[in-house]
PDB file of C-alpha atoms in Angstrom:
ATOM      1  CA  MET L  11       2.125  -9.861  12.370  1.00 43.00           C
ATOM      2  CA  SER L  12       2.120 -13.643  12.233  1.00 52.00           C
ATOM      3  CA  TYR L  13       5.235 -15.165  10.696  1.00 56.00           C
ATOM      4  CA  GLY L  14       3.378 -18.477  10.596  1.00 68.00           C
ATOM      5  CA  ALA L  15       1.777 -17.046   7.456  1.00 76.00           C
ATOM      6  CA  LEU L  16       5.038 -17.802   5.659  1.00 76.00           C
ATOM      7  CA  ALA L  17       5.075 -21.470   6.611  1.00 78.00           C
ATOM      8  CA  VAL L  18       3.634 -22.477   3.211  1.00 85.00           C
ATOM      9  CA  GLN L  19       6.061 -22.459   0.297  1.00 86.00           C
ATOM     10  CA  SER L  20       3.502 -21.427  -2.336  1.00 90.00           C
ATOM     11  CA  ARG L  21       2.466 -18.507  -0.122  1.00 91.00           C
ATOM     12  CA  ARG L  22       6.065 -17.351   0.140  1.00 88.00           C
ATOM     13  CA  ARG L  23       6.283 -17.584  -3.660  1.00 90.00           C
ATOM     14  CA  ILE L  24       3.333 -15.222  -3.998  1.00 93.00           C
ATOM     15  CA  LEU L  25       4.928 -12.779  -1.549  1.00 91.00           C
ATOM     16  CA  ASP L  26       8.248 -12.932  -3.405  1.00 89.00           C
ATOM     17  CA  THR L  27       6.410 -12.248  -6.668  1.00 93.00           C
ATOM     18  CA  LEU L  28       4.708  -9.186  -5.188  1.00 93.00           C
ATOM     19  CA  ARG L  29       8.036  -7.903  -3.859  1.00 89.00           C
ATOM     20  CA  ALA L  30       9.612  -8.236  -7.287  1.00 88.00           C
ATOM     21  CA  ALA L  31       6.698  -6.597  -9.100  1.00 89.00           C
ATOM     22  CA  ASP L  32       6.934  -3.051 -10.459  1.00 88.00           C
ATOM     23  CA  GLY L  33       3.588  -2.102  -8.909  1.00 89.00           C
ATOM     24  CA  PRO L  34       0.285  -3.420  -7.566  1.00 92.00           C
ATOM     25  CA  THR L  35      -0.521  -6.834  -9.004  1.00 93.00           C
ATOM     26  CA  GLY L  36      -3.818  -8.581  -9.624  1.00 93.00           C
ATOM     27  CA  VAL L  37      -4.800 -12.198  -9.082  1.00 94.00           C
ATOM     28  CA  SER L  38      -4.616 -13.062 -12.785  1.00 93.00           C
ATOM     29  CA  GLU L  39      -1.012 -11.840 -13.003  1.00 93.00           C
ATOM     30  CA  LEU L  40      -0.068 -13.844  -9.924  1.00 95.00           C
ATOM     31  CA  VAL L  41      -1.691 -16.939 -11.414  1.00 95.00           C
ATOM     32  CA  THR L  42       0.386 -16.508 -14.567  1.00 94.00           C
ATOM     33  CA  VAL L  43       3.675 -16.074 -12.695  1.00 92.00           C
ATOM     34  CA  THR L  44       3.215 -18.699  -9.976  1.00 90.00           C
ATOM     35  CA  GLY L  45       1.222 -21.312 -11.876  1.00 92.00           C
ATOM     36  CA  LEU L  46      -1.173 -21.663  -8.954  1.00 92.00           C
ATOM     37  CA  HIS L  47      -4.964 -21.900  -9.253  1.00 94.00           C
ATOM     38  CA  ALA L  48      -6.787 -18.590  -8.881  1.00 94.00           C
ATOM     39  CA  ASN L  49      -8.683 -19.777  -5.789  1.00 95.00           C
ATOM     40  CA  THR L  50      -5.409 -20.856  -4.190  1.00 94.00           C
ATOM     41  CA  VAL L  51      -3.872 -17.470  -4.940  1.00 94.00           C
ATOM     42  CA  ARG L  52      -6.869 -15.660  -3.419  1.00 94.00           C
ATOM     43  CA  PHE L  53      -6.719 -17.778  -0.279  1.00 94.00           C
ATOM     44  CA  HIS L  54      -2.998 -17.143   0.222  1.00 93.00           C
ATOM     45  CA  LEU L  55      -3.468 -13.425  -0.431  1.00 94.00           C
ATOM     46  CA  GLU L  56      -6.128 -13.250   2.287  1.00 92.00           C
ATOM     47  CA  VAL L  57      -3.708 -14.846   4.747  1.00 90.00           C
ATOM     48  CA  LEU L  58      -0.883 -12.486   3.749  1.00 90.00           C
ATOM     49  CA  VAL L  59      -3.120  -9.426   4.038  1.00 90.00           C
ATOM     50  CA  GLU L  60      -4.389 -10.495   7.462  1.00 86.00           C
ATOM     51  CA  ALA L  61      -0.822 -11.168   8.648  1.00 84.00           C
ATOM     52  CA  GLY L  62       0.326  -7.696   7.538  1.00 80.00           C
ATOM     53  CA  PHE L  63       2.669  -8.695   4.717  1.00 85.00           C
ATOM     54  CA  VAL L  64       0.454  -7.455   1.895  1.00 90.00           C
ATOM     55  CA  SER L  65      -2.077  -4.673   1.330  1.00 91.00           C
ATOM     56  CA  SER L  66      -5.015  -4.729  -1.075  1.00 90.00           C
ATOM     57  CA  GLY L  67      -6.911  -2.021  -2.883  1.00 90.00           C
ATOM     58  CA  PRO L  68      -8.908  -1.235  -6.007  1.00 87.00           C
ATOM     59  CA  GLY L  69      -7.078  -1.381  -9.289  1.00 80.00           C
ATOM     60  CA  PRO L  70      -7.737   0.626 -12.454  1.00 76.00           C
ATOM     61  CA  ARG L  71     -11.141   0.143 -14.021  1.00 70.00           C
ATOM     62  CA  ARG L  72     -11.471  -2.243 -16.927  1.00 68.00           C
ATOM     63  CA  GLY L  73     -14.755  -1.296 -18.512  1.00 62.00           C
ATOM     64  CA  ARG L  74     -18.015  -1.482 -16.593  1.00 69.00           C
ATOM     65  CA  GLY L  75     -18.429  -2.880 -13.126  1.00 64.00           C
ATOM     66  CA  ARG L  76     -16.403  -2.687  -9.990  1.00 72.00           C
ATOM     67  CA  PRO L  77     -12.617  -2.313 -10.307  1.00 77.00           C
ATOM     68  CA  HIS L  78     -10.653  -5.471  -9.665  1.00 84.00           C
ATOM     69  CA  THR L  79      -8.535  -5.826  -6.531  1.00 92.00           C
ATOM     70  CA  VAL L  80      -4.761  -5.478  -6.690  1.00 94.00           C
ATOM     71  CA  TYR L  81      -2.125  -6.359  -4.119  1.00 95.00           C
ATOM     72  CA  ARG L  82       1.291  -5.058  -3.113  1.00 91.00           C
ATOM     73  CA  SER L  83       3.941  -6.104  -0.605  1.00 89.00           C
ATOM     74  CA  VAL L  84       4.269  -3.736   2.356  1.00 83.00           C
ATOM     75  CA  THR L  85       7.200  -5.383   4.148  1.00 76.00           C
ATOM     76  CA  PRO L  86      10.833  -5.783   3.016  1.00 69.00           C
ATOM     77  CA  PRO L  87      12.333  -9.264   2.760  1.00 68.00           C
ATOM     78  CA  ALA L  88      14.049 -10.309   5.962  1.00 60.00           C
ATOM     79  CA  PRO L  89      17.842 -10.850   5.789  1.00 55.00           C
ATOM     80  CA  SER L  90      19.002 -14.452   5.955  1.00 54.00           C
ATOM     81  CA  THR L  91      20.661 -13.952   9.357  1.00 52.00           C
ATOM     82  CA  GLY L  92      20.394 -11.615  12.311  1.00 52.00           C
ATOM     83  CA  TYR L  93      23.969 -10.484  11.726  1.00 58.00           C
ATOM     84  CA  GLN L  94      23.133  -9.550   8.143  1.00 60.00           C
ATOM     85  CA  PHE L  95      20.145  -7.544   9.332  1.00 60.00           C
ATOM     86  CA  LEU L  96      22.240  -5.742  11.944  1.00 58.00           C
ATOM     87  CA  SER L  97      25.007  -4.949   9.454  1.00 67.00           C
ATOM     88  CA  GLN L  98      22.528  -3.584   6.924  1.00 64.00           C
ATOM     89  CA  VAL L  99      20.875  -1.319   9.479  1.00 63.00           C
ATOM     90  CA  LEU L 100      24.147   0.038  10.881  1.00 67.00           C
ATOM     91  CA  ALA L 101      25.755   0.462   7.456  1.00 69.00           C
ATOM     92  CA  ALA L 102      22.718   2.385   6.208  1.00 70.00           C
ATOM     93  CA  GLN L 103      22.861   4.742   9.178  1.00 65.00           C
ATOM     94  CA  LEU L 104      26.572   5.385   8.710  1.00 68.00           C
ATOM     95  CA  ASP L 105      26.141   5.811   4.973  1.00 64.00           C
ATOM     96  CA  ASP L 106      23.495   8.494   5.542  1.00 59.00           C
ATOM     97  CA  ARG L 107      26.037  10.433   7.554  1.00 61.00           C
ATOM     98  CA  GLY L 108      28.862  10.088   5.023  1.00 59.00           C
ATOM     99  CA  ALA L 109      30.924   8.287   7.633  1.00 71.00           C
ATOM    100  CA  GLY L 110      33.507   6.527   5.439  1.00 71.00           C
ATOM    101  CA  GLU L 111      36.396   7.841   7.537  1.00 80.00           C
ATOM    102  CA  LEU L 112      34.648   6.749  10.714  1.00 79.00           C
ATOM    103  CA  ALA L 113      34.165   3.247   9.279  1.00 80.00           C
ATOM    104  CA  GLU L 114      37.840   3.027   8.336  1.00 85.00           C
ATOM    105  CA  GLN L 115      38.841   4.141  11.820  1.00 83.00           C
ATOM    106  CA  ALA L 116      36.526   1.522  13.304  1.00 80.00           C
ATOM    107  CA  GLY L 117      38.402  -1.180  11.390  1.00 82.00           C
ATOM    108  CA  ARG L 118      41.728   0.130  12.651  1.00 85.00           C
ATOM    109  CA  SER L 119      40.488   0.380  16.233  1.00 85.00           C
ATOM    110  CA  TRP L 120      39.169  -3.168  16.199  1.00 79.00           C
ATOM    111  CA  LEU L 121      42.543  -4.556  15.181  1.00 76.00           C
ATOM    112  CA  ARG L 122      44.340  -2.532  17.836  1.00 77.00           C
ATOM    113  CA  GLY L 123      41.951  -3.776  20.485  1.00 67.00           C
ATOM    114  CA  ASP L 124      42.258  -7.335  19.214  1.00 55.00           C
ATOM    115  CA  GLY L 125      46.046  -7.216  19.453  1.00 51.00           C
ATOM    116  CA  ARG L 126      46.620  -8.086  15.811  1.00 50.00           C
ATOM    117  CA  SER L 127      48.547  -4.940  14.888  1.00 50.00           C
ATOM    118  CA  ALA L 128      51.732  -6.365  16.361  1.00 52.00           C
ATOM    119  CA  ALA L 129      55.265  -5.033  15.864  1.00 53.00           C
ATOM    120  CA  PRO L 130      57.170  -5.543  12.575  1.00 54.00           C
ATOM    121  CA  GLY L 131      59.299  -8.628  12.073  1.00 57.00           C
ATOM    122  CA  ALA L 132      62.661  -9.171  10.384  1.00 66.00           C
ATOM    123  CA  ASP L 133      61.045  -9.060   6.930  1.00 79.00           C
ATOM    124  CA  PRO L 134      58.470  -6.237   7.243  1.00 84.00           C
ATOM    125  CA  VAL L 135      56.922  -6.630   3.782  1.00 85.00           C
ATOM    126  CA  GLY L 136      56.722 -10.395   4.049  1.00 85.00           C
ATOM    127  CA  VAL L 137      55.233 -10.129   7.531  1.00 83.00           C
ATOM    128  CA  ALA L 138      52.711  -7.516   6.396  1.00 86.00           C
ATOM    129  CA  THR L 139      51.669  -9.659   3.440  1.00 88.00           C
ATOM    130  CA  ALA L 140      51.343 -12.790   5.554  1.00 85.00           C
ATOM    131  CA  ARG L 141      49.304 -10.995   8.213  1.00 85.00           C
ATOM    132  CA  ALA L 142      46.988  -9.447   5.615  1.00 88.00           C
ATOM    133  CA  LEU L 143      46.454 -12.856   4.016  1.00 89.00           C
ATOM    134  CA  ALA L 144      45.778 -14.422   7.417  1.00 86.00           C
ATOM    135  CA  LEU L 145      43.328 -11.697   8.401  1.00 86.00           C
ATOM    136  CA  PHE L 146      41.263 -11.871   5.234  1.00 89.00           C
ATOM    137  CA  THR L 147      41.372 -15.666   5.235  1.00 88.00           C
ATOM    138  CA  GLU L 148      39.852 -15.713   8.716  1.00 83.00           C
ATOM    139  CA  LEU L 149      37.214 -13.210   7.668  1.00 84.00           C
ATOM    140  CA  GLY L 150      36.195 -15.486   4.777  1.00 86.00           C
ATOM    141  CA  PHE L 151      37.462 -13.529   1.756  1.00 88.00           C
ATOM    142  CA  GLU L 152      39.422 -16.434   0.208  1.00 89.00           C
ATOM    143  CA  PRO L 153      42.466 -14.201  -0.452  1.00 90.00           C
ATOM    144  CA  GLU L 154      45.117 -15.116  -3.001  1.00 90.00           C
ATOM    145  CA  ARG L 155      48.381 -13.334  -3.667  1.00 90.00           C
ATOM    146  CA  ALA L 156      48.749 -12.408  -7.326  1.00 85.00           C
ATOM    147  CA  ALA L 157      52.035 -13.875  -8.544  1.00 74.00           C
ATOM    148  CA  ASP L 158      52.568 -11.591 -11.547  1.00 65.00           C
ATOM    149  CA  SER L 159      51.889  -8.250  -9.877  1.00 61.00           C
ATOM    150  CA  ALA L 160      54.520  -5.480  -9.883  1.00 62.00           C
ATOM    151  CA  THR L 161      53.602  -4.784  -6.270  1.00 80.00           C
ATOM    152  CA  VAL L 162      52.193  -6.987  -3.543  1.00 90.00           C
ATOM    153  CA  GLN L 163      48.641  -7.648  -4.689  1.00 93.00           C
ATOM    154  CA  ILE L 164      46.089  -9.765  -2.875  1.00 94.00           C
ATOM    155  CA  ASP L 165      42.925 -10.759  -4.712  1.00 94.00           C
ATOM    156  CA  LEU L 166      39.895 -11.125  -2.443  1.00 93.00           C
ATOM    157  CA  HIS L 167      37.545 -13.592  -4.112  1.00 91.00           C
ATOM    158  CA  ALA L 168      34.619 -14.056  -1.734  1.00 87.00           C
ATOM    159  CA  CYS L 169      33.488 -11.072   0.303  1.00 87.00           C
ATOM    160  CA  PRO L 170      31.298 -12.479   3.093  1.00 82.00           C
ATOM    161  CA  PHE L 171      29.585  -9.088   3.342  1.00 82.00           C
ATOM    162  CA  LEU L 172      28.900  -8.752  -0.393  1.00 83.00           C
ATOM    163  CA  GLU L 173      25.211  -7.854  -0.231  1.00 78.00           C
ATOM    164  CA  VAL L 174      25.753  -5.125   2.358  1.00 81.00           C
ATOM    165  CA  ALA L 175      28.928  -3.910   0.623  1.00 81.00           C
ATOM    166  CA  GLN L 176      27.122  -3.508  -2.699  1.00 81.00           C
ATOM    167  CA  ARG L 177      24.512  -1.326  -1.020  1.00 79.00           C
ATOM    168  CA  HIS L 178      26.879   0.638   1.203  1.00 80.00           C
ATOM    169  CA  PRO L 179      30.419   0.427  -0.234  1.00 82.00           C
ATOM    170  CA  ASP L 180      31.483   3.720   1.352  1.00 79.00           C
ATOM    171  CA  VAL L 181      30.967   2.154   4.775  1.00 82.00           C
ATOM    172  CA  VAL L 182      31.678  -1.576   4.448  1.00 84.00           C
ATOM    173  CA  CYS L 183      34.655  -1.254   2.101  1.00 88.00           C
ATOM    174  CA  ALA L 184      36.056   1.606   4.182  1.00 87.00           C
ATOM    175  CA  MET L 185      35.984  -0.624   7.257  1.00 87.00           C
ATOM    176  CA  HIS L 186      37.852  -3.345   5.378  1.00 91.00           C
ATOM    177  CA  ARG L 187      40.343  -0.758   4.152  1.00 90.00           C
ATOM    178  CA  GLY L 188      40.928   0.249   7.775  1.00 89.00           C
ATOM    179  CA  LEU L 189      41.602  -3.379   8.711  1.00 89.00           C
ATOM    180  CA  LEU L 190      44.052  -3.726   5.832  1.00 92.00           C
ATOM    181  CA  ARG L 191      45.923  -0.504   6.528  1.00 92.00           C
ATOM    182  CA  GLU L 192      46.222  -1.152  10.240  1.00 89.00           C
ATOM    183  CA  VAL L 193      47.648  -4.648   9.879  1.00 86.00           C
ATOM    184  CA  VAL L 194      50.016  -3.583   7.075  1.00 88.00           C
ATOM    185  CA  GLU L 195      51.284  -0.335   8.567  1.00 87.00           C
ATOM    186  CA  ALA L 196      51.953  -1.982  11.916  1.00 84.00           C
ATOM    187  CA  ALA L 197      54.170  -4.600  10.265  1.00 83.00           C
ATOM    188  CA  ALA L 198      55.759  -2.409   7.577  1.00 86.00           C
ATOM    189  CA  PRO L 199      55.497   1.356   8.265  1.00 84.00           C
ATOM    190  CA  GLY L 200      56.993   2.159   4.844  1.00 84.00           C
ATOM    191  CA  LEU L 201      54.273   0.265   2.990  1.00 87.00           C
ATOM    192  CA  ALA L 202      51.139   1.986   1.678  1.00 91.00           C
ATOM    193  CA  ALA L 203      48.013  -0.166   1.596  1.00 93.00           C
ATOM    194  CA  GLU L 204      45.015   0.382  -0.649  1.00 94.00           C
ATOM    195  CA  LEU L 205      41.805  -1.558  -1.132  1.00 94.00           C
ATOM    196  CA  ILE L 206      40.056  -1.450  -4.517  1.00 94.00           C
ATOM    197  CA  PRO L 207      36.460  -2.624  -4.154  1.00 92.00           C
ATOM    198  CA  PHE L 208      34.998  -4.619  -7.063  1.00 91.00           C
ATOM    199  CA  ALA L 209      38.158  -4.229  -9.145  1.00 91.00           C
ATOM    200  CA  ARG L 210      36.955  -7.147 -11.265  1.00 89.00           C
ATOM    201  CA  PRO L 211      33.653  -9.002 -11.269  1.00 84.00           C
ATOM    202  CA  GLY L 212      33.501 -10.873  -7.965  1.00 84.00           C
ATOM    203  CA  VAL L 213      36.976  -9.746  -6.876  1.00 91.00           C
ATOM    204  CA  CYS L 214      38.252  -6.915  -4.696  1.00 93.00           C
ATOM    205  CA  VAL L 215      41.968  -6.130  -4.698  1.00 94.00           C
ATOM    206  CA  ALA L 216      44.336  -5.171  -1.876  1.00 94.00           C
ATOM    207  CA  ARG L 217      47.612  -3.578  -2.971  1.00 93.00           C
ATOM    208  CA  LEU L 218      50.678  -2.988  -0.823  1.00 92.00           C
ATOM    209  CA  THR L 219      53.048  -0.465  -2.382  1.00 89.00           C
ATOM    210  CA  PRO L 220      56.374   0.729  -0.936  1.00 84.00           C
ATOM    211  CA  THR L 221      56.569   4.466  -0.344  1.00 79.00           C
ATOM    212  CA  GLU L 222      59.650   6.437  -1.460  1.00 61.00           C
ATOM    213  CA  LYS L 223      61.361   5.692   1.855  1.00 54.00           C
ATOM    214  CA  GLY L 224      59.740   2.344   2.292  1.00 52.00           C
ATOM    215  CA  PRO L 225      61.175  -1.176   2.218  1.00 49.00           C
ATOM    216  CA  VAL L 226      61.827  -3.181  -0.905  1.00 44.00           C
ATOM    217  CA  ARG L 227      59.064  -5.623  -1.783  1.00 43.00           C
ATOM    218  CA  SER L 228      59.693  -9.191  -0.703  1.00 46.00           C
TER     219      SER L 228
END
């Protein structure tokens, strides 16, 4: 497969159109969507077929004569980064195995190995809140403590793993829940931590709630 086939912007537009289509698509439909000349579309399709991105075959008959040729994409769009590709592959494998608990444990284990689950301070709830905010800030979530919440609530506005999390929430969100619980429980053992994925459009919510024997909220 030659990735040089995607060096032309109009050719990528044709491939994107085929990927978004409900089924095999003919030249005339591609002309309508892309605004390109039919000969240009045919030329780009030949390149994409030869490079392995697209397949061609006969379409349904339209009266007499030979059936017209239709095209379909045979490759998925590549993720924007190698890390995104890796996360999608691993999350899909874990998701197939129902490994939400394993993903949560992985988040906990990473924090323990990184030394971030340090001992409680003089103000356990305040320390737990500050450490949770620091952790999710570093991860790129743009966290913000909700001022009017009855418990400690942290709104997470910008999940950097949103695309993967939407596809595999049982894995990605479970890992983030493990991170949250590990950092909170290490600082304030009497504090229960919960992560609510997609609590509002574009926002996940972390809540820290004192248990019956837990500390008073700071």
